[in-house]
């Protein structure tokens, strides 16, 4: 082979099996210095598996890794790092109680004495070079996700990585943070780093990819030019045409089901995070809560579930006061709840798929008889939901931790959407799932609305808000800035999310528009 | 197909399950090996011969072999060598199994129940008191004594769960304190008229009535062992087949998700600690009502339950908090304990060696990575993603 072919980082015919299941089937992929190679594929296609093989977290059953013409053996992440390969994981791998600088030292070779001073200096130096500002002494658990991710990137850079793998970095980011990350990635590319970028958001692919490869069911099914349209990419990924924007029939609004009056919620530290919120949601309508992350949306959702400290105000569901009900009571009253952080609150990683699918109703008919679980009913339920929601798993007795990231998300949605609901409260309902699943889940949510449930969707993604909402409530610092129609222009919504009232935002955006025309 | 890995293919399919068993087995072999070395080193006569290792190897190695073989064959004979030995093992195992189930159940709910000792002491106090104080017919007397002892243990454990649920007090600290209280209470009770044996000034209770003793079946093999096996089956059912067990496991693995799904972490904690206490209490009942070598139960004294509550922690760890595993671990430790006595009397090996052996087994089992390093064939092919923080206890 010519030297040309040998340059860069190459994965050749990588095969990885889990038991008899083939997650990667002779997959070949390469990335050159100074390019961003996008790896696309539906949930469970084998993207994370392939990257974990590259990073030494998994051992392949076949194939080779070639770095600059020489075969590379990576048995653990340390060796990968030493060879100049860094990875930013789908789930972060930081030690939460450590500071940024301490996390940077972790896993690095060095003397027995921790040199924190040096680590601090390194953080500051790298942060300056790549424009990734972080406080080296901040504790990880106190940082927002976007910043935590910066720390992951810094960690890779601190090891002088030449190649960087980003596994769905944008799934957990706000739109603003995504824009910032895109700039960072471009900067890294221009600096000569080779980047593998995994994402389900096709807009990002179009914005940044130099090359695109698509994986389906463990095999490479094709590649695409950077300019390929979103719908073409979607079709390549899932193997069929996808409605990127579902058709939504007009809402048939019925009686008020959820009524929130003067709701005020304090966080554990005592600070007011939801501040005198008033709104109502009727049967057959979807209210989207839009806002920049951290403006009280999560706490509002928790309060509706009964898992937050409500200091004043009332929540009424179907005429019954549920302000101080606990989660068991609200769930029994017909609440379907999709928490924002599924891995943390939504499922039990070491429970089976079947167990997770009855996590909040194993005490009800038909899943239990008296004190005894009805394993047959639990299994039947799982088989049915796995089929209907296309959860890719070999069997319902697999652990949730063995599912791919997106399939674990689908697990929670399947459970919550498969019940008779009075109210559905879902935070970031399509985070981490592929375009095909987004289409399906959006349809399911609209169907839930049309069977008469009241639906509250918390989303930081304006596209999702536009696709689903019948009305949009914009939250800022715990207060409602206003309730507007989903047809409101994006820049107006954007201004409202920064706290500008509707009329003012509208006037501002009109002024800006006329300013541009002149 | 090309392969970059050199490991034989059959090991690729060695499932997680079998690997665990293999690691446990290897841990035991390693512990016996280390124990053998200790035995040789600790015996001045045998170790002195090692000065002639190169001049007269047969002397050094032969002496060492004779020492180790003698001790271990006495151990095996004392544990499983005869029907009497087996009966002895079963009697030693029964309380370990019960208390081990209590500790293991706590582990499954994410609770570190250090309090099996105190719970067992409470069980023994109440069972013995009922046993020597009341006059009741056969059957009924035993039943009442068992229920009383189990209830006392349940109360002692349940209080801890309730305190944790209500106030957030850490169960490790509370259970340790409850152990002291139980031990102190027993010491004091043994000085009161209600507990003291008439005509004796030392802290020893009267013998329990024969009506309340656990009936022997063959020598020391008694009904209590069957009760322990039943308890293991019941715990298995509770964990794997009941709604309560579902909640216990969910809370133990991910309390946040459990709470979000509507389970009450506080209630689950209290229930688990109550059950755990009941099981440890049952161990105390075994100690108080199970026949000793001379056929009658040992009267209540300060040291009646021994260290069953602490040994239970090792049993639960070794059994990986699963009922079947705990039964097997309890049998193993029961065997070591019965065999250890034989080893001491037949081969003049100090009883402490059995404790060292137990400790070594647990050490190796608790550190599978160590065993895998020493026995590389057991190494898992990297098929797990790096474990995440939180969750399991
Ligand atoms: N440890 C494991 N044990 C068994 N099966 C596994 C394990 N890890 C992954 N799998 C399976 O391998 C397949 C590929 O998973 P992978 O995580 O690579 O998917 P992915 O392409 O990253 O999907 P997503 O977009 O949802 O993150 C999935 O079907 C998954 O169930
Ligand atoms: Mg993935």
GROMACS .gro file of N, CA and C in nm, chain A residues 194-286:
model
  279
  194UNK      N    1  -0.735   1.539   1.410
  194UNK     CA    2  -0.834   1.461   1.337
  194UNK      C    3  -0.950   1.431   1.431
  195UNK      N    4  -1.073   1.457   1.385
  195UNK     CA    5  -1.187   1.446   1.475
  195UNK      C    6  -1.291   1.349   1.421
  196UNK      N    7  -1.336   1.257   1.504
  196UNK     CA    8  -1.453   1.176   1.471
  196UNK      C    9  -1.568   1.232   1.552
  197UNK      N   10  -1.676   1.264   1.486
  197UNK     CA   11  -1.787   1.334   1.549
  197UNK      C   12  -1.914   1.252   1.530
  198UNK      N   13  -1.972   1.208   1.641
  198UNK     CA   14  -2.096   1.132   1.634
  198UNK      C   15  -2.211   1.222   1.678
  199UNK      N   16  -2.316   1.226   1.600
  199UNK     CA   17  -2.432   1.306   1.640
  199UNK      C   18  -2.556   1.254   1.570
  200UNK      N   19  -2.671   1.286   1.628
  200UNK     CA   20  -2.798   1.254   1.560
  200UNK      C   21  -2.861   1.379   1.500
  201UNK      N   22  -2.795   1.493   1.521
  201UNK     CA   23  -2.854   1.618   1.473
  201UNK      C   24  -2.794   1.654   1.337
  202UNK      N   25  -2.877   1.638   1.236
  202UNK     CA   26  -2.825   1.647   1.100
  202UNK      C   27  -2.781   1.788   1.064
  203UNK      N   28  -2.843   1.884   1.131
  203UNK     CA   29  -2.804   2.023   1.106
  203UNK      C   30  -2.656   2.043   1.139
  204UNK      N   31  -2.613   1.980   1.248
  204UNK     CA   32  -2.473   1.993   1.290
  204UNK      C   33  -2.381   1.927   1.189
  205UNK      N   34  -2.427   1.813   1.136
  205UNK     CA   35  -2.347   1.743   1.036
  205UNK      C   36  -2.325   1.833   0.917
  206UNK      N   37  -2.433   1.895   0.873
  206UNK     CA   38  -2.422   1.981   0.755
  206UNK      C   39  -2.332   2.100   0.785
  207UNK      N   40  -2.332   2.145   0.908
  207UNK     CA   41  -2.256   2.264   0.941
  207UNK      C   42  -2.106   2.238   0.946
  208UNK      N   43  -2.067   2.116   0.980
  208UNK     CA   44  -1.928   2.101   1.020
  208UNK      C   45  -1.852   1.986   0.955
  209UNK      N   46  -1.924   1.889   0.895
  209UNK     CA   47  -1.856   1.767   0.849
  209UNK      C   48  -1.770   1.790   0.726
  210UNK      N   49  -1.652   1.726   0.724
  210UNK     CA   50  -1.573   1.722   0.602
  210UNK      C   51  -1.601   1.593   0.528
  211UNK      N   52  -1.633   1.492   0.605
  211UNK     CA   53  -1.663   1.361   0.547
  211UNK      C   54  -1.772   1.296   0.632
  212UNK      N   55  -1.855   1.214   0.569
  212UNK     CA   56  -1.965   1.153   0.644
  212UNK      C   57  -1.969   1.003   0.613
  213UNK      N   58  -1.974   0.922   0.719
  213UNK     CA   59  -1.987   0.778   0.701
  213UNK      C   60  -2.109   0.732   0.781
  214UNK      N   61  -2.183   0.640   0.722
  214UNK     CA   62  -2.306   0.597   0.787
  214UNK      C   63  -2.299   0.448   0.822
  215UNK      N   64  -2.336   0.420   0.945
  215UNK     CA   65  -2.333   0.284   0.997
  215UNK      C   66  -2.478   0.239   1.020
  216UNK      N   67  -2.509   0.116   0.984
  216UNK     CA   68  -2.642   0.064   1.016
  216UNK      C   69  -2.630  -0.083   1.055
  217UNK      N   70  -2.686  -0.117   1.167
  217UNK     CA   71  -2.682  -0.255   1.219
  217UNK      C   72  -2.542  -0.314   1.211
  218UNK      N   73  -2.444  -0.235   1.254
  218UNK     CA   74  -2.309  -0.286   1.266
  218UNK      C   75  -2.225  -0.284   1.140
  219UNK      N   76  -2.284  -0.239   1.028
  219UNK     CA   77  -2.209  -0.237   0.903
  219UNK      C   78  -2.206  -0.096   0.844
  220UNK      N   79  -2.097  -0.069   0.770
  220UNK     CA   80  -2.094   0.057   0.696
  220UNK      C   81  -2.193   0.045   0.579
  221UNK      N   82  -2.286   0.140   0.568
  221UNK     CA   83  -2.381   0.130   0.456
  221UNK      C   84  -2.359   0.240   0.354
  222UNK      N   85  -2.263   0.327   0.379
  222UNK     CA   86  -2.237   0.426   0.277
  222UNK      C   87  -2.172   0.550   0.332
  223UNK      N   88  -2.138   0.640   0.240
  223UNK     CA   89  -2.083   0.767   0.284
  223UNK      C   90  -2.155   0.876   0.207
  224UNK      N   91  -2.138   0.999   0.251
  224UNK     CA   92  -2.210   1.108   0.188
  224UNK      C   93  -2.121   1.230   0.180
  225UNK      N   94  -2.150   1.315   0.085
  225UNK     CA   95  -2.077   1.440   0.072
  225UNK      C   96  -2.124   1.536   0.179
  226UNK      N   97  -2.039   1.629   0.218
  226UNK     CA   98  -2.078   1.724   0.322
  226UNK      C   99  -2.205   1.802   0.290
  227UNK      N  100  -2.231   1.825   0.162
  227UNK     CA  101  -2.346   1.909   0.128
  227UNK      C  102  -2.479   1.835   0.124
  228UNK      N  103  -2.479   1.705   0.150
  228UNK     CA  104  -2.600   1.624   0.138
  228UNK      C  105  -2.713   1.680   0.226
  229UNK      N  106  -2.834   1.678   0.172
  229UNK     CA  107  -2.946   1.737   0.246
  229UNK      C  108  -2.982   1.652   0.367
  230UNK      N  109  -3.051   1.715   0.459
  230UNK     CA  110  -3.087   1.645   0.582
  230UNK      C  111  -3.175   1.524   0.554
  231UNK      N  112  -3.268   1.539   0.461
  231UNK     CA  113  -3.358   1.426   0.438
  231UNK      C  114  -3.284   1.310   0.372
  232UNK      N  115  -3.188   1.342   0.286
  232UNK     CA  116  -3.110   1.234   0.227
  232UNK      C  117  -3.028   1.161   0.333
  233UNK      N  118  -2.967   1.240   0.421
  233UNK     CA  119  -2.888   1.180   0.529
  233UNK      C  120  -2.975   1.091   0.616
  234UNK      N  121  -3.094   1.142   0.647
  234UNK     CA  122  -3.185   1.067   0.731
  234UNK      C  123  -3.221   0.934   0.666
  235UNK      N  124  -3.245   0.939   0.538
  235UNK     CA  125  -3.283   0.817   0.469
  235UNK      C  126  -3.168   0.716   0.468
  236UNK      N  127  -3.048   0.768   0.449
  236UNK     CA  128  -2.930   0.683   0.450
  236UNK      C  129  -2.913   0.615   0.587
  237UNK      N  130  -2.944   0.690   0.691
  237UNK     CA  131  -2.926   0.638   0.827
  237UNK      C  132  -3.023   0.527   0.860
  238UNK      N  133  -3.152   0.552   0.837
  238UNK     CA  134  -3.252   0.455   0.884
  238UNK      C  135  -3.305   0.367   0.772
  239UNK      N  136  -3.263   0.395   0.649
  239UNK     CA  137  -3.301   0.306   0.541
  239UNK      C  138  -3.441   0.327   0.488
  240UNK      N  139  -3.503   0.438   0.522
  240UNK     CA  140  -3.634   0.470   0.467
  240UNK      C  141  -3.651   0.621   0.474
  241UNK      N  142  -3.750   0.672   0.404
  241UNK     CA  143  -3.775   0.816   0.409
  241UNK      C  144  -3.829   0.852   0.548
  242UNK      N  145  -3.783   0.966   0.600
  242UNK     CA  146  -3.825   1.008   0.733
  242UNK      C  147  -3.890   1.145   0.724
  243UNK      N  148  -4.003   1.161   0.794
  243UNK     CA  149  -4.061   1.295   0.807
  243UNK      C  150  -3.983   1.370   0.912
  244UNK      N  151  -3.903   1.466   0.870
  244UNK     CA  152  -3.825   1.538   0.971
  244UNK      C  153  -3.915   1.632   1.049
  245UNK      N  154  -4.028   1.666   0.989
  245UNK     CA  155  -4.123   1.752   1.059
  245UNK      C  156  -4.260   1.686   1.043
  246UNK      N  157  -4.312   1.630   1.152
  246UNK     CA  158  -4.435   1.554   1.139
  246UNK      C  159  -4.554   1.646   1.111
  247UNK      N  160  -4.653   1.591   1.045
  247UNK     CA  161  -4.776   1.666   1.023
  247UNK      C  162  -4.859   1.654   1.150
  248UNK      N  163  -4.901   1.769   1.201
  248UNK     CA  164  -4.973   1.766   1.329
  248UNK      C  165  -5.113   1.822   1.308
  249UNK      N  166  -5.215   1.740   1.331
  249UNK     CA  167  -5.350   1.793   1.314
  249UNK      C  168  -5.377   1.904   1.416
  250UNK      N  169  -5.471   1.989   1.383
  250UNK     CA  170  -5.511   2.097   1.473
  250UNK      C  171  -5.551   2.039   1.609
  251UNK      N  172  -5.514   2.109   1.714
  251UNK     CA  173  -5.548   2.061   1.848
  251UNK      C  174  -5.698   2.075   1.873
  252UNK      N  175  -5.758   1.969   1.931
  252UNK     CA  176  -5.898   1.979   1.971
  252UNK      C  177  -5.901   1.996   2.122
  253UNK      N  178  -5.897   2.123   2.160
  253UNK     CA  179  -5.879   2.152   2.302
  253UNK      C  180  -6.006   2.124   2.381
  254UNK      N  181  -5.993   2.050   2.487
  254UNK     CA  182  -6.108   2.016   2.571
  254UNK      C  183  -6.102   2.091   2.703
  255UNK      N  184  -6.140   2.017   2.808
  255UNK     CA  185  -6.142   2.078   2.941
  255UNK      C  186  -6.002   2.098   2.997
  256UNK      N  187  -5.991   2.193   3.088
  256UNK     CA  188  -5.863   2.213   3.157
  256UNK      C  189  -5.834   2.089   3.243
  257UNK      N  190  -5.714   2.034   3.227
  257UNK     CA  191  -5.677   1.919   3.312
  257UNK      C  192  -5.572   1.958   3.415
  258UNK      N  193  -5.473   2.032   3.370
  258UNK     CA  194  -5.368   2.074   3.464
  258UNK      C  195  -5.378   2.223   3.487
  259UNK      N  196  -5.383   2.260   3.614
  259UNK     CA  197  -5.390   2.402   3.645
  259UNK      C  198  -5.286   2.435   3.751
  260UNK      N  199  -5.197   2.527   3.716
  260UNK     CA  200  -5.089   2.566   3.805
  260UNK      C  201  -5.109   2.711   3.844
  261UNK      N  202  -5.116   2.737   3.975
  261UNK     CA  203  -5.143   2.874   4.021
  261UNK      C  204  -5.037   2.921   4.121
  262UNK      N  205  -4.970   3.027   4.084
  262UNK     CA  206  -4.874   3.089   4.176
  262UNK      C  207  -4.768   2.994   4.229
  263UNK      N  208  -4.729   2.899   4.144
  263UNK     CA  209  -4.637   2.794   4.192
  263UNK      C  210  -4.498   2.850   4.220
  264UNK      N  211  -4.453   2.830   4.342
  264UNK     CA  212  -4.318   2.872   4.380
  264UNK      C  213  -4.244   2.753   4.438
  265UNK      N  214  -4.123   2.730   4.386
  265UNK     CA  215  -4.046   2.613   4.426
  265UNK      C  216  -3.907   2.659   4.471
  266UNK      N  217  -3.862   2.602   4.581
  266UNK     CA  218  -3.727   2.632   4.628
  266UNK      C  219  -3.639   2.511   4.601
  267UNK      N  220  -3.513   2.534   4.568
  267UNK     CA  221  -3.420   2.422   4.552
  267UNK      C  222  -3.368   2.382   4.690
  268UNK      N  223  -3.296   2.270   4.697
  268UNK     CA  224  -3.251   2.223   4.830
  268UNK      C  225  -3.172   2.328   4.907
  269UNK      N  226  -3.106   2.417   4.836
  269UNK     CA  227  -3.028   2.521   4.905
  269UNK      C  228  -3.117   2.634   4.954
  270UNK      N  229  -3.246   2.631   4.916
  270UNK     CA  230  -3.339   2.731   4.966
  270UNK      C  231  -3.366   2.845   4.869
  271UNK      N  232  -3.295   2.847   4.756
  271UNK     CA  233  -3.317   2.956   4.660
  271UNK      C  234  -3.446   2.931   4.580
  272UNK      N  235  -3.516   3.039   4.549
  272UNK     CA  236  -3.639   3.026   4.471
  272UNK      C  237  -3.602   3.003   4.325
  273UNK      N  238  -3.648   2.889   4.270
  273UNK     CA  239  -3.609   2.856   4.133
  273UNK      C  240  -3.729   2.858   4.038
  274UNK      N  241  -3.848   2.841   4.092
  274UNK     CA  242  -3.970   2.861   4.015
  274UNK      C  243  -4.048   2.967   4.091
  275UNK      N  244  -4.082   3.073   4.023
  275UNK     CA  245  -4.125   3.192   4.094
  275UNK      C  246  -4.265   3.237   4.051
  276UNK      N  247  -4.365   3.190   4.123
  276UNK     CA  248  -4.501   3.235   4.100
  276UNK      C  249  -4.553   3.207   3.960
  277UNK      N  250  -4.543   3.083   3.919
  277UNK     CA  251  -4.584   3.046   3.783
  277UNK      C  252  -4.735   3.019   3.776
  278UNK      N  253  -4.799   3.072   3.671
  278UNK     CA  254  -4.941   3.045   3.646
  278UNK      C  255  -4.957   2.993   3.505
  279UNK      N  256  -5.019   2.878   3.490
  279UNK     CA  257  -5.057   2.834   3.355
  279UNK      C  258  -5.155   2.719   3.366
  280UNK      N  259  -5.222   2.694   3.253
  280UNK     CA  260  -5.318   2.583   3.248
  280UNK      C  261  -5.292   2.504   3.122
  281UNK      N  262  -5.316   2.376   3.129
  281UNK     CA  263  -5.307   2.293   3.010
  281UNK      C  264  -5.435   2.212   2.999
  282UNK      N  265  -5.494   2.217   2.881
  282UNK     CA  266  -5.622   2.150   2.861
  282UNK      C  267  -5.600   2.013   2.799
  283UNK      N  268  -5.701   1.932   2.810
  283UNK     CA  269  -5.704   1.804   2.740
  283UNK      C  270  -5.685   1.832   2.591
  284UNK      N  271  -5.598   1.754   2.526
  284UNK     CA  272  -5.581   1.768   2.382
  284UNK      C  273  -5.491   1.881   2.339
  285UNK      N  274  -5.409   1.931   2.429
  285UNK     CA  275  -5.314   2.032   2.382
  285UNK      C  276  -5.174   2.008   2.440
  286UNK      N  277  -5.076   2.059   2.365
  286UNK     CA  278  -4.937   2.046   2.407
  286UNK      C  279  -4.883   2.183   2.442
   0.00000   0.00000   0.00000
